[in-house]
XYZ file of C-alpha atoms in Angstrom:
332
model
C 8.353 -2.370 1.046
C 10.454 -0.312 3.041
C 12.161 1.499 -0.374
C 11.014 5.004 0.881
C 12.987 7.027 3.220
C 11.324 10.254 4.383
C 13.832 12.881 5.117
C 12.653 14.226 8.777
C 13.842 17.625 10.257
C 13.822 18.193 13.497
C 12.460 21.932 13.995
C 9.473 23.703 11.912
C 9.291 27.666 12.475
C 6.404 29.163 11.321
C 5.093 32.747 11.048
C 1.426 33.017 12.633
C -0.069 36.275 12.770
C 3.395 38.043 12.791
C 4.806 36.038 15.765
C 7.260 33.432 15.313
C 6.285 30.010 16.771
C 8.474 26.984 17.290
C 7.152 23.795 16.355
C 8.987 20.519 17.277
C 8.954 17.316 15.257
C 7.973 14.256 17.298
C 8.535 10.638 15.819
C 7.414 7.144 16.845
C 7.706 3.532 15.576
C 5.308 1.138 16.166
C 4.172 -2.258 14.869
C 0.710 -2.186 13.489
C -1.017 -4.707 11.094
C 1.957 -6.698 11.456
C 3.920 -4.150 9.816
C 6.466 -1.417 10.871
C 4.850 1.969 11.204
C 6.860 5.183 11.423
C 4.502 8.286 12.430
C 6.050 11.851 12.497
C 3.920 14.898 13.585
C 5.088 18.574 14.097
C 3.666 20.198 17.259
C 3.927 23.206 19.416
C 5.447 20.528 22.058
C 6.757 17.084 22.510
C 3.762 16.266 24.922
C 1.053 17.324 22.288
C 3.071 15.644 19.704
C 3.235 12.580 21.525
C -0.923 12.939 22.297
C -1.231 13.352 18.300
C 0.801 10.009 17.432
C -1.338 7.890 20.111
C -4.582 9.327 18.395
C -3.167 8.165 14.878
C -2.093 4.801 16.378
C -5.716 4.276 17.845
C -7.221 5.005 14.508
C -4.816 2.451 12.780
C -5.770 0.213 15.518
C -9.774 0.709 14.909
C -9.158 0.116 10.983
C -7.041 -3.127 11.637
C -9.908 -4.660 13.684
C -12.494 -4.029 10.791
C -10.223 -5.166 8.005
C -7.902 -7.831 9.452
C -8.853 -11.243 7.731
C -6.872 -12.969 10.669
C -8.975 -11.373 13.712
C -11.845 -13.796 13.853
C -14.223 -11.158 15.105
C -13.308 -8.844 12.456
C -16.238 -8.103 9.639
C -13.481 -9.582 7.107
C -13.448 -12.639 8.781
C -16.854 -12.984 8.965
C -17.353 -12.476 4.858
C -14.599 -15.068 4.330
C -16.489 -17.580 6.849
C -19.670 -17.150 5.059
C -18.260 -17.579 1.597
C -20.423 -19.377 -0.496
C -23.052 -19.488 2.351
C -24.789 -16.122 2.468
C -24.330 -12.150 2.343
C -22.919 -10.246 5.404
C -24.131 -6.852 6.334
C -21.213 -4.804 7.063
C -20.119 -1.002 8.055
C -20.329 1.504 5.337
C -16.934 2.049 5.946
C -16.026 -1.486 4.737
C -18.432 -1.552 2.176
C -16.993 1.331 0.518
C -13.395 -0.077 0.691
C -14.224 -3.199 -0.829
C -16.368 -1.282 -3.278
C -13.288 1.011 -4.441
C -10.888 -2.119 -4.632
C -13.478 -3.738 -7.176
C -12.996 -0.429 -9.213
C -9.335 -0.750 -9.088
C -9.719 -4.338 -9.993
C -12.010 -3.280 -13.211
C -9.207 -0.782 -14.264
C -6.168 -2.932 -13.771
C -8.086 -5.745 -15.630
C -7.930 -7.922 -12.549
C -4.091 -7.453 -11.701
C -5.299 -6.373 -8.375
C -7.961 -8.265 -6.841
C -8.609 -8.770 -3.035
C -9.879 -12.314 -3.490
C -6.111 -12.883 -4.353
C -6.170 -14.525 -0.562
C -8.145 -17.678 -2.202
C -4.880 -18.778 -3.439
C -3.496 -21.995 -2.427
C -0.318 -21.234 -0.808
C 1.814 -23.189 -3.465
C 4.534 -20.336 -3.516
C 6.678 -20.370 -0.521
C 9.278 -17.558 0.132
C 10.632 -18.845 3.330
C 13.314 -20.868 2.078
C 11.459 -24.096 2.251
C 10.181 -24.374 -1.389
C 12.141 -27.029 -3.220
C 10.411 -27.387 -6.807
C 8.223 -25.374 -9.045
C 4.443 -26.054 -8.617
C 2.978 -27.945 -11.337
C 0.509 -26.038 -14.014
C -2.225 -28.513 -12.437
C -1.414 -27.094 -8.843
C -1.460 -23.496 -9.976
C -4.897 -23.956 -11.909
C -6.266 -25.443 -8.595
C -4.477 -22.675 -6.597
C -6.598 -19.981 -8.655
C -10.023 -21.603 -9.322
C -11.551 -19.606 -6.033
C -9.981 -16.041 -7.238
C -11.797 -13.616 -9.125
C -13.427 -9.932 -8.008
C -16.255 -10.540 -10.173
C -17.293 -13.304 -7.575
C -17.432 -10.612 -4.686
C -21.260 -9.644 -4.766
C -22.123 -6.387 -3.383
C -25.459 -4.877 -2.630
C -25.650 -1.301 -1.971
C -29.428 -1.316 -0.987
C -28.731 -3.687 1.994
C -24.779 -3.020 2.336
C -24.319 -6.589 2.098
C -21.015 -8.414 0.725
C -21.381 -11.969 -0.532
C -18.552 -14.313 -1.489
C -19.904 -16.381 -4.345
C -17.861 -19.464 -4.118
C -17.090 -21.710 -0.935
C -13.546 -21.208 -0.292
C -13.456 -17.711 -1.209
C -11.270 -15.100 0.868
C -10.686 -11.441 0.681
C -7.651 -9.668 2.254
C -6.576 -6.183 2.183
C -2.857 -6.890 2.297
C -2.344 -4.763 -0.882
C -4.369 -1.913 -0.019
C -5.131 -1.914 3.716
C -1.610 -0.162 5.069
C -2.423 2.624 2.178
C -6.073 2.808 3.844
C -4.835 3.319 7.298
C -2.388 5.792 6.590
C -4.806 7.766 5.128
C -7.227 7.794 7.716
C -4.659 8.540 10.154
C -3.386 11.572 8.386
C -7.197 12.546 7.757
C -7.708 12.602 11.447
C -4.378 14.518 12.675
C -5.543 16.793 9.771
C -8.612 17.536 11.317
C -7.159 18.395 14.671
C -5.050 21.044 12.969
C -1.749 19.033 13.135
C 0.418 21.216 10.664
C 2.522 18.512 9.315
C 3.607 15.294 9.453
C 4.634 12.084 7.542
C 2.886 8.731 8.214
C 5.049 5.631 6.936
C 3.236 2.284 7.021
C 5.993 -0.036 5.605
C 6.774 1.839 2.573
C 3.258 3.118 2.185
C 3.472 7.015 2.801
C 1.648 10.074 3.193
C 2.657 13.589 3.848
C 0.988 16.843 4.626
C 2.453 20.305 5.377
C 6.489 21.330 4.975
C 9.838 21.343 6.576
C 11.165 24.381 8.533
C 12.250 26.117 5.655
C 8.805 25.992 3.710
C 10.680 23.373 1.308
C 8.732 20.360 0.610
C 9.103 16.999 2.057
C 11.871 14.746 0.517
C 11.002 11.214 -0.686
C 14.241 8.715 -1.525
C 13.708 6.326 -3.896
C 15.766 3.267 -3.535
C 18.103 1.527 -5.938
C 16.643 -1.945 -6.311
C 19.759 -3.917 -6.340
C 20.632 -2.253 -3.067
C 17.752 -0.634 -0.788
C 19.661 1.314 1.446
C 21.172 3.379 -1.416
C 19.209 6.196 -2.986
C 19.152 6.838 -6.591
C 16.880 9.827 -6.796
C 15.121 12.176 -4.086
C 11.474 13.422 -5.209
C 9.818 16.432 -3.492
C 6.064 15.622 -2.439
C 3.292 18.290 -1.216
C 0.103 16.940 0.649
C 0.604 13.657 -1.617
C 1.487 10.076 -0.969
C 3.870 7.395 -2.464
C 4.073 3.437 -2.323
C 6.868 1.104 -3.858
C 6.251 -2.620 -4.548
C 9.395 -4.360 -5.089
C 11.069 -7.834 -5.483
C 14.087 -7.323 -3.472
C 13.128 -8.941 -0.274
C 11.035 -12.104 -0.791
C 11.939 -14.461 -3.758
C 12.965 -17.777 -4.965
C 14.847 -19.019 -7.763
C 14.923 -21.981 -10.104
C 16.750 -22.918 -13.166
C 18.685 -19.612 -12.490
C 15.149 -17.631 -13.009
C 14.133 -15.375 -10.171
C 10.435 -15.569 -8.987
C 9.254 -12.453 -6.822
C 6.671 -12.969 -4.034
C 4.227 -10.799 -6.000
C 1.980 -13.369 -7.601
C -0.550 -12.654 -10.523
C -3.928 -13.316 -9.103
C -5.132 -14.245 -12.537
C -2.523 -16.840 -13.373
C -1.424 -17.907 -10.057
C 2.388 -17.118 -11.337
C 5.121 -14.703 -9.905
C 5.114 -11.551 -12.036
C 8.212 -10.847 -13.842
C 10.015 -8.198 -15.692
C 10.117 -5.468 -13.192
C 12.411 -4.880 -9.897
C 10.295 -1.989 -8.378
C 7.352 0.184 -9.057
C 6.767 3.474 -7.101
C 3.277 5.056 -7.336
C 2.427 8.928 -6.532
C -1.065 10.208 -6.043
C -2.861 12.233 -3.339
C -4.283 8.978 -1.599
C -1.882 6.525 -0.161
C -4.520 3.736 -0.789
C -4.592 4.333 -4.303
C -0.850 4.308 -4.335
C -0.629 0.961 -2.425
C -3.223 -0.747 -4.958
C -1.632 0.477 -7.996
C 1.998 -0.178 -6.992
C 1.141 -3.973 -6.682
C -1.056 -3.731 -10.242
C 1.678 -2.152 -12.344
C 4.455 -4.582 -10.862
C 1.984 -7.470 -12.386
C 0.920 -5.381 -15.603
C 4.394 -5.097 -16.608
C 6.108 -1.655 -17.481
C 4.373 -1.043 -20.971
C 0.749 -1.569 -19.635
C 1.022 -0.783 -16.283
C 2.445 2.842 -17.638
C -0.021 3.204 -20.227
C -2.581 2.742 -17.502
C -1.114 5.488 -15.184
C -0.570 8.062 -17.844
C -4.476 7.862 -18.229
C -5.249 8.442 -14.654
C -5.102 12.054 -13.608
C -3.246 12.774 -10.595
C -0.946 9.739 -10.608
C 2.692 9.115 -11.914
C 4.797 6.261 -11.701
C 8.554 5.128 -11.757
C 9.131 1.610 -12.661
C 12.465 0.071 -12.777
C 12.765 -3.184 -14.858
C 14.700 -6.324 -14.270
C 17.757 -4.966 -16.108
C 17.544 -1.851 -13.721
C 16.369 0.590 -16.246
C 14.189 3.475 -15.203
C 10.914 3.998 -17.032
C 8.372 6.927 -15.861
C 5.224 8.179 -16.372
C 4.659 11.418 -18.119
C 4.298 13.512 -15.406
C 7.844 12.402 -13.516
C 10.163 15.387 -14.850
C 13.348 14.390 -12.815
C 16.444 13.150 -14.777
C 18.429 10.530 -12.761
C 20.863 7.716 -14.014
C 19.789 4.335 -13.761
C 20.112 2.706 -10.586
């Protein structure tokens, strides 16, 4: 999901109380949550900038310890361990995240579903897959999937996975959430501007040196290193899901790694989806959901949501936009 290229500037000059102050832009790339994070902040000096980045890294690391399904000591791992056994009391932060995830499942009719982690790994995108899964294998794979089987008790703040063998994972929402929380922390510390790019789930605040908006490049699905449009964003977020990195081909048909949790079959008909909204968490989840829903249903949903926009590139490389996207561009 590295389809988003932030345009970074080395200097920001602001006029504060009539005095010109020079700000430097500091950037660091780190591996967090199993992915590449590019963190950029605008600060009075480099030393302060790197301190700010360290604070953002610490916040993302804190979140990972809560939501990682791979960490046996995390709250999420404890929920999965007790699937079909008993409810697990969790922190308010995790409870609210799961609650929001279920709400997104509702509005996307299950196209987004954190219980997708329950699926058997019958699709492999590492080059080892030699045949299509059978219908029986697919039915068995999704037998434990279903967001309605995630039982939340707000009074006791517990989470219960109703069926043994169920699992939840935040792979399609967690990096966006972490980017939002890191941004929230830095803004609270009066960091004037920056970009957090969590493997393509990107959020920004502040402006460039000239007072212009940050520019986000939307990549051509046929060549992810080429940009077919630059879009300005202010105090906003964007996430992209694409099928150009992981897929298999059987009988001349391309099957992407983005699998519909309702059917167990890879989504088709779309090459990439970019979602724009205030929250990187929402962008992250909806990019996956719209990819699975398809361009008609996906754009119909986005057009009903306030403050949310989408750019969809179909498998014929035609560009489709939600009603609030005004740019004109040739198809990629």
